[in-house]
Amino acid sequence: MADVKVTCVTKPHPQSPHEHITHLGNPQAGWKLTREEVIRSIDARTNTFYVVDPYTGRRSDIEVVRIPGHVPYVKTRADGDLNDNLLSLNQCPI
């Protein structure tokens, strides 16, 4: 299993703090995956994904959230920060 650092996300409306994420990536490592690919990888235990807070240096693992009647999505595990570390990442390059 690989431990994979996420440094960017793609959202349809980049300025929205509540918009759903369509892709996650790390341009320096040369990868970008759809949200669905990341979820499949987490579920299969092929990879773990995480982000690092640029201010504190703290790691937050990414987990899958499933709510009945909704599409599964990803978010960072609660780390005491009110902002979701994943949603605050820069937009991935195209």
JSON list of C-alpha atoms in Angstrom, two decimals:
[
{"chain": "A", "resi": 1, "resn": "MET", "atom": "CA", "xyz": [0.00, 0.00, 0.00]},
{"chain": "A", "resi": 2, "resn": "ALA", "atom": "CA", "xyz": [1.31, 3.44, -0.92]},
{"chain": "A", "resi": 3, "resn": "ASP", "atom": "CA", "xyz": [0.95, 6.50, 1.26]},
{"chain": "A", "resi": 4, "resn": "VAL", "atom": "CA", "xyz": [0.00, 9.29, -1.17]},
{"chain": "A", "resi": 5, "resn": "LYS", "atom": "CA", "xyz": [0.22, 13.03, -0.53]},
{"chain": "A", "resi": 6, "resn": "VAL", "atom": "CA", "xyz": [-2.53, 15.17, -2.12]},
{"chain": "A", "resi": 7, "resn": "THR", "atom": "CA", "xyz": [-1.52, 18.76, -2.92]},
{"chain": "A", "resi": 8, "resn": "CYS", "atom": "CA", "xyz": [-4.38, 19.97, -5.14]},
{"chain": "A", "resi": 9, "resn": "VAL", "atom": "CA", "xyz": [-8.04, 19.38, -5.94]},
{"chain": "A", "resi": 10, "resn": "THR", "atom": "CA", "xyz": [-10.40, 20.22, -8.78]},
{"chain": "A", "resi": 11, "resn": "LYS", "atom": "CA", "xyz": [-13.79, 21.76, -8.00]},
{"chain": "A", "resi": 12, "resn": "PRO", "atom": "CA", "xyz": [-16.32, 22.96, -10.60]},
{"chain": "A", "resi": 13, "resn": "HIS", "atom": "CA", "xyz": [-16.44, 26.35, -8.86]},
{"chain": "A", "resi": 14, "resn": "PRO", "atom": "CA", "xyz": [-12.94, 26.87, -7.39]},
{"chain": "A", "resi": 15, "resn": "GLN", "atom": "CA", "xyz": [-13.85, 29.75, -5.05]},
{"chain": "A", "resi": 16, "resn": "SER", "atom": "CA", "xyz": [-16.68, 27.87, -3.33]},
{"chain": "A", "resi": 17, "resn": "PRO", "atom": "CA", "xyz": [-15.66, 26.46, 0.08]},
{"chain": "A", "resi": 18, "resn": "HIS", "atom": "CA", "xyz": [-18.50, 23.91, -0.07]},
{"chain": "A", "resi": 19, "resn": "GLU", "atom": "CA", "xyz": [-18.29, 22.67, -3.66]},
{"chain": "A", "resi": 20, "resn": "HIS", "atom": "CA", "xyz": [-17.76, 19.00, -4.29]},
{"chain": "A", "resi": 21, "resn": "ILE", "atom": "CA", "xyz": [-14.35, 17.74, -5.38]},
{"chain": "A", "resi": 22, "resn": "THR", "atom": "CA", "xyz": [-14.10, 16.04, -8.77]},
{"chain": "A", "resi": 23, "resn": "HIS", "atom": "CA", "xyz": [-10.35, 15.28, -8.84]},
{"chain": "A", "resi": 24, "resn": "LEU", "atom": "CA", "xyz": [-7.41, 15.03, -6.44]},
{"chain": "A", "resi": 25, "resn": "GLY", "atom": "CA", "xyz": [-3.78, 15.25, -7.43]},
{"chain": "A", "resi": 26, "resn": "ASN", "atom": "CA", "xyz": [-0.14, 16.05, -6.87]},
{"chain": "A", "resi": 27, "resn": "PRO", "atom": "CA", "xyz": [1.46, 17.73, -9.91]},
{"chain": "A", "resi": 28, "resn": "GLN", "atom": "CA", "xyz": [4.99, 17.36, -8.51]},
{"chain": "A", "resi": 29, "resn": "ALA", "atom": "CA", "xyz": [4.45, 13.59, -8.27]},
{"chain": "A", "resi": 30, "resn": "GLY", "atom": "CA", "xyz": [2.80, 13.57, -11.70]},
{"chain": "A", "resi": 31, "resn": "TRP", "atom": "CA", "xyz": [-0.66, 12.26, -10.90]},
{"chain": "A", "resi": 32, "resn": "LYS", "atom": "CA", "xyz": [-4.30, 13.36, -10.90]},
{"chain": "A", "resi": 33, "resn": "LEU", "atom": "CA", "xyz": [-7.20, 10.99, -10.17]},
{"chain": "A", "resi": 34, "resn": "THR", "atom": "CA", "xyz": [-10.96, 11.33, -10.16]},
{"chain": "A", "resi": 35, "resn": "ARG", "atom": "CA", "xyz": [-12.74, 11.33, -6.84]},
{"chain": "A", "resi": 36, "resn": "GLU", "atom": "CA", "xyz": [-14.19, 7.93, -7.75]},
{"chain": "A", "resi": 37, "resn": "GLU", "atom": "CA", "xyz": [-10.71, 6.48, -8.43]},
{"chain": "A", "resi": 38, "resn": "VAL", "atom": "CA", "xyz": [-9.48, 7.72, -5.06]},
{"chain": "A", "resi": 39, "resn": "ILE", "atom": "CA", "xyz": [-12.52, 6.23, -3.31]},
{"chain": "A", "resi": 40, "resn": "ARG", "atom": "CA", "xyz": [-11.98, 2.87, -5.04]},
{"chain": "A", "resi": 41, "resn": "SER", "atom": "CA", "xyz": [-8.31, 2.92, -4.05]},
{"chain": "A", "resi": 42, "resn": "ILE", "atom": "CA", "xyz": [-9.12, 3.71, -0.40]},
{"chain": "A", "resi": 43, "resn": "ASP", "atom": "CA", "xyz": [-11.84, 1.04, -0.31]},
{"chain": "A", "resi": 44, "resn": "ALA", "atom": "CA", "xyz": [-9.51, -1.57, -1.85]},
{"chain": "A", "resi": 45, "resn": "ARG", "atom": "CA", "xyz": [-6.77, -0.52, 0.59]},
{"chain": "A", "resi": 46, "resn": "THR", "atom": "CA", "xyz": [-4.46, -0.01, -2.37]},
{"chain": "A", "resi": 47, "resn": "ASN", "atom": "CA", "xyz": [-3.45, 3.46, -1.17]},
{"chain": "A", "resi": 48, "resn": "THR", "atom": "CA", "xyz": [-3.92, 5.85, 1.71]},
{"chain": "A", "resi": 49, "resn": "PHE", "atom": "CA", "xyz": [-4.22, 9.54, 0.87]},
{"chain": "A", "resi": 50, "resn": "TYR", "atom": "CA", "xyz": [-3.39, 12.53, 3.05]},
{"chain": "A", "resi": 51, "resn": "VAL", "atom": "CA", "xyz": [-2.82, 16.28, 3.07]},
{"chain": "A", "resi": 52, "resn": "VAL", "atom": "CA", "xyz": [-0.36, 18.36, 5.09]},
{"chain": "A", "resi": 53, "resn": "ASP", "atom": "CA", "xyz": [-1.49, 21.66, 6.61]},
{"chain": "A", "resi": 54, "resn": "PRO", "atom": "CA", "xyz": [0.93, 24.29, 5.26]},
{"chain": "A", "resi": 55, "resn": "TYR", "atom": "CA", "xyz": [0.74, 26.33, 8.46]},
{"chain": "A", "resi": 56, "resn": "THR", "atom": "CA", "xyz": [1.06, 23.66, 11.13]},
{"chain": "A", "resi": 57, "resn": "GLY", "atom": "CA", "xyz": [2.72, 20.84, 9.18]},
{"chain": "A", "resi": 58, "resn": "ARG", "atom": "CA", "xyz": [0.11, 18.46, 10.58]},
{"chain": "A", "resi": 59, "resn": "ARG", "atom": "CA", "xyz": [-0.99, 15.51, 8.50]},
{"chain": "A", "resi": 60, "resn": "SER", "atom": "CA", "xyz": [-4.70, 14.79, 7.96]},
{"chain": "A", "resi": 61, "resn": "ASP", "atom": "CA", "xyz": [-5.76, 11.51, 6.41]},
{"chain": "A", "resi": 62, "resn": "ILE", "atom": "CA", "xyz": [-8.44, 11.46, 3.73]},
{"chain": "A", "resi": 63, "resn": "GLU", "atom": "CA", "xyz": [-11.47, 9.27, 4.31]},
{"chain": "A", "resi": 64, "resn": "VAL", "atom": "CA", "xyz": [-14.58, 8.27, 2.41]},
{"chain": "A", "resi": 65, "resn": "VAL", "atom": "CA", "xyz": [-17.94, 9.56, 3.65]},
{"chain": "A", "resi": 66, "resn": "ARG", "atom": "CA", "xyz": [-21.09, 7.66, 2.78]},
{"chain": "A", "resi": 67, "resn": "ILE", "atom": "CA", "xyz": [-24.53, 9.08, 3.51]},
{"chain": "A", "resi": 68, "resn": "PRO", "atom": "CA", "xyz": [-27.56, 7.04, 2.40]},
{"chain": "A", "resi": 69, "resn": "GLY", "atom": "CA", "xyz": [-29.08, 8.52, -0.76]},
{"chain": "A", "resi": 70, "resn": "HIS", "atom": "CA", "xyz": [-25.97, 10.57, -1.61]},
{"chain": "A", "resi": 71, "resn": "VAL", "atom": "CA", "xyz": [-22.88, 10.00, -3.75]},
{"chain": "A", "resi": 72, "resn": "PRO", "atom": "CA", "xyz": [-19.83, 9.04, -1.64]},
{"chain": "A", "resi": 73, "resn": "TYR", "atom": "CA", "xyz": [-17.30, 11.83, -1.20]},
{"chain": "A", "resi": 74, "resn": "VAL", "atom": "CA", "xyz": [-13.90, 12.37, 0.38]},
{"chain": "A", "resi": 75, "resn": "LYS", "atom": "CA", "xyz": [-12.85, 14.65, 3.22]},
{"chain": "A", "resi": 76, "resn": "THR", "atom": "CA", "xyz": [-10.05, 14.91, 5.71]},
{"chain": "A", "resi": 77, "resn": "ARG", "atom": "CA", "xyz": [-10.41, 13.30, 9.09]},
{"chain": "A", "resi": 78, "resn": "ALA", "atom": "CA", "xyz": [-11.23, 15.89, 11.75]},
{"chain": "A", "resi": 79, "resn": "ASP", "atom": "CA", "xyz": [-8.05, 17.43, 13.14]},
{"chain": "A", "resi": 80, "resn": "GLY", "atom": "CA", "xyz": [-9.48, 20.26, 15.23]},
{"chain": "A", "resi": 81, "resn": "ASP", "atom": "CA", "xyz": [-9.35, 22.74, 12.35]},
{"chain": "A", "resi": 82, "resn": "LEU", "atom": "CA", "xyz": [-12.70, 24.23, 11.37]},
{"chain": "A", "resi": 83, "resn": "ASN", "atom": "CA", "xyz": [-11.75, 24.24, 7.67]},
{"chain": "A", "resi": 84, "resn": "ASP", "atom": "CA", "xyz": [-11.59, 21.04, 5.69]},
{"chain": "A", "resi": 85, "resn": "ASN", "atom": "CA", "xyz": [-7.92, 20.77, 4.74]},
{"chain": "A", "resi": 86, "resn": "LEU", "atom": "CA", "xyz": [-8.86, 19.14, 1.43]},
{"chain": "A", "resi": 87, "resn": "LEU", "atom": "CA", "xyz": [-11.23, 21.91, 0.30]},
{"chain": "A", "resi": 88, "resn": "SER", "atom": "CA", "xyz": [-8.63, 24.56, 1.12]},
{"chain": "A", "resi": 89, "resn": "LEU", "atom": "CA", "xyz": [-6.04, 23.13, -1.31]},
{"chain": "A", "resi": 90, "resn": "ASN", "atom": "CA", "xyz": [-5.18, 24.93, -4.53]},
{"chain": "A", "resi": 91, "resn": "GLN", "atom": "CA", "xyz": [-6.94, 24.05, -7.75]},
{"chain": "A", "resi": 92, "resn": "CYS", "atom": "CA", "xyz": [-5.11, 21.38, -9.76]},
{"chain": "A", "resi": 93, "resn": "PRO", "atom": "CA", "xyz": [-3.66, 22.47, -13.09]},
{"chain": "A", "resi": 94, "resn": "ILE", "atom": "CA", "xyz": [-5.53, 21.17, -16.10]}
]
